[in-house]
Amino acid sequence: MIADLEIGLARPGDVRRIATMSRDLIEQGLDWRWTPPRITAALHDPAVNVAVARERGELAGFGIMQYKDDEAHLLLLAVDPARRRKGIGRALMQWLEATALTAGIGLIRLEARTGNAEARAFYRKLGYLEIKSVPGLYGPGEDGVRIAKDLWLRE
Ligand SMILES: CC(C)(COP(=O)(O)OP(=O)(O)OC[C@H]1O[C@@H](n2cnc3c(N)ncnc32)[C@H](O)[C@@H]1OP(=O)(O)O)[C@@H](O)C(=O)NCCC(=O)NCCS
C-alpha cells in the first residue's frame, strides 16, 4: 500500500490540475470538455463528488462521481502516470463506492474507451462487469464500453 495517501474532497486550488489531468490523461484526442469552469461547477454541484488522492500532499489522482436517485455515474477517474500501480486508483474507487453506499446507492455505472485496455483491466479487477459495447460512443471510430458494478452483491 501507499504511505501518506489521503483521499478526500477536492478544493478550489485543485481545479486547474484536475482539468489538466482530464485533458491529458482521459480526453486525449477528443475536445476538452472538462475545463476548469466545469470542474469548478462540479465542486459546487450537490449531486457530484470530486474526490482527490494526495500522496505526501501532492495531488496524485482524482475521481468525479455523479449521484442520481438510485445509481451513481463515474464521470472521470485518473491517476498521475508516475504513480500508477500502487493502489491509488483502487483507493479512490473504494472511497467513492463507500460514499455511494452511504447515500443508499448500490449501482455504479461508467464508460471506457474500447481501446483502453488498462482501464478495462482495472475495473474488471475491482469487480466491475462490462455490460454493453457502444460503437462510436466517443465519436466516429472511437468505440466505448458500458461498465457497471452492483455494490450490494458483495455484501
Ligand atoms: C485506470 C487507472 C485509474 C488505474 O489507476 P492505478 O492507480 O494505476 O490502479 P491501481 O494501482 O489501484 O490498480 C488496481 C488493480 O487494477 C489492475 N490494473 C491497474 N492498471 C492496470 C494495467 N495498466 N494493466 C492491467 N491491470 C491493471 C491491477 O489488477 C491492479 O492491481 P495490481 O497492481 O496489484 O496488479 C489509471 O491507469 C489511469 O489513470 N489511466 C488513465 C485514465 C483512465 O483511463 N481513466 C479511466 C477512464 S474510464
mmCIF file of C-alpha atoms and ligand atoms in Angstrom:
data_model
loop_
_atom_site.group_PDB
_atom_site.id
_atom_site.type_symbol
_atom_site.label_atom_id
_atom_site.label_comp_id
_atom_site.label_asym_id
_atom_site.label_seq_id
_atom_site.Cartn_x
_atom_site.Cartn_y
_atom_site.Cartn_z
ATOM 1 C CA MET A 1 0.000 0.000 0.000
ATOM 2 C CA ILE A 2 0.942 3.633 -0.324
ATOM 3 C CA ALA A 3 2.376 5.601 2.549
ATOM 4 C CA ASP A 4 0.893 9.005 3.263
ATOM 5 C CA LEU A 5 -2.083 8.667 0.920
ATOM 6 C CA GLU A 6 -5.159 10.702 1.756
ATOM 7 C CA ILE A 7 -8.488 10.610 -0.065
ATOM 8 C CA GLY A 8 -10.919 13.483 0.354
ATOM 9 C CA LEU A 9 -12.956 16.123 -1.407
ATOM 10 C CA ALA A 10 -11.214 18.442 -3.854
ATOM 11 C CA ARG A 11 -10.625 22.089 -3.029
ATOM 12 C CA PRO A 12 -10.771 25.111 -5.355
ATOM 13 C CA GLY A 13 -6.959 25.100 -5.566
ATOM 14 C CA ASP A 14 -7.103 21.617 -7.185
ATOM 15 C CA VAL A 15 -9.298 22.670 -10.106
ATOM 16 C CA ARG A 16 -6.633 23.517 -12.676
ATOM 17 C CA ARG A 17 -4.614 20.357 -12.030
ATOM 18 C CA ILE A 18 -7.740 18.163 -12.253
ATOM 19 C CA ALA A 19 -8.823 19.788 -15.521
ATOM 20 C CA THR A 20 -5.336 19.428 -16.997
ATOM 21 C CA MET A 21 -5.140 15.781 -15.958
ATOM 22 C CA SER A 22 -8.545 15.149 -17.535
ATOM 23 C CA ARG A 23 -7.447 16.795 -20.795
ATOM 24 C CA ASP A 24 -4.126 14.956 -20.974
ATOM 25 C CA LEU A 25 -4.945 11.548 -19.461
ATOM 26 C CA ILE A 26 -8.633 10.960 -20.253
ATOM 27 C CA GLU A 27 -9.841 13.239 -23.048
ATOM 28 C CA GLN A 28 -6.805 12.962 -25.314
ATOM 29 C CA GLY A 29 -7.892 13.011 -28.974
ATOM 30 C CA LEU A 30 -11.291 14.461 -28.055
ATOM 31 C CA ASP A 31 -12.477 18.028 -27.497
ATOM 32 C CA TRP A 32 -11.556 19.277 -23.981
ATOM 33 C CA ARG A 33 -14.901 19.278 -22.171
ATOM 34 C CA TRP A 34 -13.735 19.127 -18.524
ATOM 35 C CA THR A 35 -12.284 22.608 -18.454
ATOM 36 C CA PRO A 36 -11.563 24.478 -15.195
ATOM 37 C CA PRO A 37 -15.013 26.181 -15.130
ATOM 38 C CA ARG A 38 -16.720 22.808 -15.497
ATOM 39 C CA ILE A 39 -14.628 21.274 -12.711
ATOM 40 C CA THR A 40 -15.462 24.277 -10.531
ATOM 41 C CA ALA A 41 -19.158 23.745 -11.257
ATOM 42 C CA ALA A 42 -18.772 20.067 -10.276
ATOM 43 C CA LEU A 43 -17.199 21.124 -6.967
ATOM 44 C CA HIS A 44 -20.316 23.145 -6.192
ATOM 45 C CA ASP A 45 -22.856 20.627 -7.507
ATOM 46 C CA PRO A 46 -24.578 18.880 -4.573
ATOM 47 C CA ALA A 47 -25.181 15.791 -6.741
ATOM 48 C CA VAL A 48 -21.481 15.410 -7.588
ATOM 49 C CA ASN A 49 -18.399 14.464 -5.574
ATOM 50 C CA VAL A 50 -14.947 15.438 -6.810
ATOM 51 C CA ALA A 51 -12.549 13.225 -4.853
ATOM 52 C CA VAL A 52 -8.783 13.611 -4.876
ATOM 53 C CA ALA A 53 -5.944 11.384 -3.710
ATOM 54 C CA ARG A 54 -2.995 13.219 -2.178
ATOM 55 C CA GLU A 55 0.331 11.481 -1.770
ATOM 56 C CA ARG A 56 2.533 13.387 0.672
ATOM 57 C CA GLY A 57 0.289 16.375 -0.010
ATOM 58 C CA GLU A 58 0.611 16.261 -3.816
ATOM 59 C CA LEU A 59 -2.410 15.582 -5.982
ATOM 60 C CA ALA A 60 -1.845 12.051 -7.318
ATOM 61 C CA GLY A 61 -5.254 11.263 -8.762
ATOM 62 C CA PHE A 62 -8.922 12.193 -8.811
ATOM 63 C CA GLY A 63 -12.358 10.779 -9.465
ATOM 64 C CA ILE A 64 -15.665 12.512 -10.177
ATOM 65 C CA MET A 65 -18.927 10.757 -9.333
ATOM 66 C CA GLN A 66 -22.452 11.969 -10.037
ATOM 67 C CA TYR A 67 -25.243 10.662 -7.817
ATOM 68 C CA LYS A 68 -28.734 10.095 -9.170
ATOM 69 C CA ASP A 69 -31.823 8.740 -7.404
ATOM 70 C CA ASP A 70 -30.829 5.087 -7.375
ATOM 71 C CA GLU A 71 -27.477 4.884 -9.152
ATOM 72 C CA ALA A 72 -24.204 6.732 -9.454
ATOM 73 C CA HIS A 73 -22.222 7.549 -12.588
ATOM 74 C CA LEU A 74 -18.442 7.749 -12.528
ATOM 75 C CA LEU A 75 -17.686 10.660 -14.859
ATOM 76 C CA LEU A 76 -13.878 10.793 -14.658
ATOM 77 C CA LEU A 77 -11.031 8.908 -12.988
ATOM 78 C CA ALA A 78 -7.297 9.323 -13.464
ATOM 79 C CA VAL A 79 -4.045 8.717 -11.632
ATOM 80 C CA ASP A 80 -0.765 10.518 -12.351
ATOM 81 C CA PRO A 81 1.192 8.194 -14.717
ATOM 82 C CA ALA A 82 4.249 8.293 -12.429
ATOM 83 C CA ARG A 83 2.167 6.994 -9.531
ATOM 84 C CA ARG A 84 0.209 4.151 -11.123
ATOM 85 C CA ARG A 85 0.034 0.517 -9.991
ATOM 86 C CA LYS A 86 0.375 1.486 -6.348
ATOM 87 C CA GLY A 87 -3.282 1.189 -5.408
ATOM 88 C CA ILE A 88 -4.244 4.861 -5.760
ATOM 89 C CA GLY A 89 -6.977 4.207 -8.331
ATOM 90 C CA ARG A 90 -8.357 1.417 -6.159
ATOM 91 C CA ALA A 91 -8.305 3.663 -3.074
ATOM 92 C CA LEU A 92 -10.200 6.400 -4.948
ATOM 93 C CA MET A 93 -12.821 3.918 -6.140
ATOM 94 C CA GLN A 94 -13.219 2.448 -2.659
ATOM 95 C CA TRP A 95 -13.820 5.943 -1.260
ATOM 96 C CA LEU A 96 -16.345 6.778 -3.992
ATOM 97 C CA GLU A 97 -18.109 3.425 -3.625
ATOM 98 C CA ALA A 98 -18.339 3.818 0.158
ATOM 99 C CA THR A 99 -19.806 7.290 -0.334
ATOM 100 C CA ALA A 100 -22.414 5.919 -2.752
ATOM 101 C CA LEU A 101 -23.372 3.192 -0.282
ATOM 102 C CA THR A 102 -23.696 5.761 2.483
ATOM 103 C CA ALA A 103 -26.144 7.639 0.244
ATOM 104 C CA GLY A 104 -28.121 4.412 -0.258
ATOM 105 C CA ILE A 105 -26.921 3.874 -3.819
ATOM 106 C CA GLY A 106 -25.836 0.367 -4.802
ATOM 107 C CA LEU A 107 -25.252 0.660 -8.545
ATOM 108 C CA ILE A 108 -22.256 2.359 -10.172
ATOM 109 C CA ARG A 109 -22.116 2.924 -13.913
ATOM 110 C CA LEU A 110 -19.306 4.233 -16.108
ATOM 111 C CA GLU A 111 -17.962 4.132 -19.649
ATOM 112 C CA ALA A 112 -14.488 3.468 -21.056
ATOM 113 C CA ARG A 113 -12.975 3.571 -24.487
ATOM 114 C CA THR A 114 -12.847 0.110 -26.021
ATOM 115 C CA GLY A 115 -9.130 0.607 -26.694
ATOM 116 C CA ASN A 116 -8.365 1.493 -23.079
ATOM 117 C CA ALA A 117 -7.176 -1.962 -22.050
ATOM 118 C CA GLU A 118 -5.567 -0.648 -18.829
ATOM 119 C CA ALA A 119 -8.780 0.886 -17.523
ATOM 120 C CA ARG A 120 -10.840 -2.140 -18.548
ATOM 121 C CA ALA A 121 -8.442 -4.446 -16.669
ATOM 122 C CA PHE A 122 -8.558 -2.106 -13.661
ATOM 123 C CA TYR A 123 -12.352 -2.064 -13.454
ATOM 124 C CA ARG A 124 -12.535 -5.829 -14.014
ATOM 125 C CA LYS A 125 -10.137 -6.329 -11.099
ATOM 126 C CA LEU A 126 -12.400 -4.172 -8.905
ATOM 127 C CA GLY A 127 -15.429 -6.336 -9.678
ATOM 128 C CA TYR A 128 -16.991 -4.274 -12.466
ATOM 129 C CA LEU A 129 -18.741 -6.017 -15.363
ATOM 130 C CA GLU A 130 -18.773 -4.954 -18.994
ATOM 131 C CA ILE A 131 -22.450 -4.640 -19.901
ATOM 132 C CA LYS A 132 -22.528 -3.372 -23.469
ATOM 133 C CA SER A 133 -20.318 -2.282 -26.369
ATOM 134 C CA VAL A 134 -21.346 1.020 -27.967
ATOM 135 C CA PRO A 135 -19.873 1.799 -31.405
ATOM 136 C CA GLY A 136 -18.935 5.466 -31.777
ATOM 137 C CA LEU A 137 -19.634 6.306 -28.116
ATOM 138 C CA TYR A 138 -16.744 8.791 -28.080
ATOM 139 C CA GLY A 139 -17.140 9.958 -31.693
ATOM 140 C CA PRO A 140 -16.574 8.493 -35.146
ATOM 141 C CA GLY A 141 -14.366 5.419 -34.921
ATOM 142 C CA GLU A 142 -13.955 5.722 -31.133
ATOM 143 C CA ASP A 143 -15.978 2.898 -29.626
ATOM 144 C CA GLY A 144 -16.847 2.542 -25.971
ATOM 145 C CA VAL A 145 -17.999 0.020 -23.456
ATOM 146 C CA ARG A 146 -20.550 0.480 -20.691
ATOM 147 C CA ILE A 147 -19.422 -0.933 -17.355
ATOM 148 C CA ALA A 148 -21.287 -1.384 -14.064
ATOM 149 C CA LYS A 149 -20.994 -2.777 -10.567
ATOM 150 C CA ASP A 150 -23.746 -3.776 -8.165
ATOM 151 C CA LEU A 151 -22.301 -2.872 -4.776
ATOM 152 C CA TRP A 152 -24.996 -4.806 -2.908
ATOM 153 C CA LEU A 153 -23.763 -8.080 -4.421
ATOM 154 C CA ARG A 154 -20.578 -8.057 -2.355
ATOM 155 C CA GLU A 155 -22.398 -7.542 0.944
HETATM 156 C C1 LIG B 1 -7.124 3.202 -14.725
HETATM 157 C C2 LIG B 1 -6.251 3.920 -13.680
HETATM 158 C C3 LIG B 1 -7.096 4.971 -12.971
HETATM 159 C C4 LIG B 1 -5.750 2.889 -12.654
HETATM 160 O O1 LIG B 1 -5.070 3.587 -11.601
HETATM 161 P P1 LIG B 1 -3.929 2.871 -10.709
HETATM 162 O O2 LIG B 1 -3.714 3.703 -9.502
HETATM 163 O O3 LIG B 1 -2.741 2.578 -11.546
HETATM 164 O O4 LIG B 1 -4.643 1.499 -10.326
HETATM 165 P P2 LIG B 1 -4.308 0.536 -9.064
HETATM 166 O O5 LIG B 1 -2.850 0.587 -8.773
HETATM 167 O O6 LIG B 1 -5.230 0.860 -7.952
HETATM 168 O O7 LIG B 1 -4.667 -0.887 -9.702
HETATM 169 C C5 LIG B 1 -5.536 -1.827 -9.083
HETATM 170 C C6 LIG B 1 -5.532 -3.100 -9.918
HETATM 171 O O8 LIG B 1 -6.112 -2.832 -11.222
HETATM 172 C C7 LIG B 1 -5.417 -3.596 -12.224
HETATM 173 N N1 LIG B 1 -4.703 -2.690 -13.130
HETATM 174 C C8 LIG B 1 -4.423 -1.376 -12.936
HETATM 175 N N2 LIG B 1 -3.754 -0.870 -14.004
HETATM 176 C C9 LIG B 1 -3.586 -1.914 -14.850
HETATM 177 C C10 LIG B 1 -2.939 -2.031 -16.121
HETATM 178 N N3 LIG B 1 -2.329 -0.985 -16.709
HETATM 179 N N4 LIG B 1 -2.948 -3.249 -16.729
HETATM 180 C C11 LIG B 1 -3.547 -4.309 -16.153
HETATM 181 N N5 LIG B 1 -4.167 -4.264 -14.944
HETATM 182 C C12 LIG B 1 -4.188 -3.072 -14.322
HETATM 183 C C13 LIG B 1 -4.405 -4.453 -11.487
HETATM 184 O O9 LIG B 1 -5.020 -5.688 -11.157
HETATM 185 C C14 LIG B 1 -4.142 -3.637 -10.238
HETATM 186 O O10 LIG B 1 -3.669 -4.393 -9.157
HETATM 187 P P3 LIG B 1 -2.090 -4.834 -9.108
HETATM 188 O O11 LIG B 1 -1.276 -3.623 -9.429
HETATM 189 O O12 LIG B 1 -1.934 -5.318 -7.693
HETATM 190 O O13 LIG B 1 -1.937 -5.898 -10.148
HETATM 191 C C15 LIG B 1 -5.003 4.573 -14.359
HETATM 192 O O14 LIG B 1 -4.379 3.611 -15.179
HETATM 193 C C16 LIG B 1 -5.302 5.783 -15.198
HETATM 194 O O15 LIG B 1 -5.351 6.907 -14.691
HETATM 195 N N6 LIG B 1 -5.491 5.601 -16.531
HETATM 196 C C17 LIG B 1 -5.690 6.747 -17.443
HETATM 197 C C18 LIG B 1 -7.030 7.370 -17.270
HETATM 198 C C19 LIG B 1 -8.133 6.370 -17.498
HETATM 199 O O16 LIG B 1 -8.080 5.521 -18.374
HETATM 200 N N7 LIG B 1 -9.194 6.510 -16.683
HETATM 201 C C20 LIG B 1 -10.345 5.662 -16.768
HETATM 202 C C21 LIG B 1 -11.219 6.156 -17.847
HETATM 203 S S1 LIG B 1 -12.759 5.296 -17.816
#
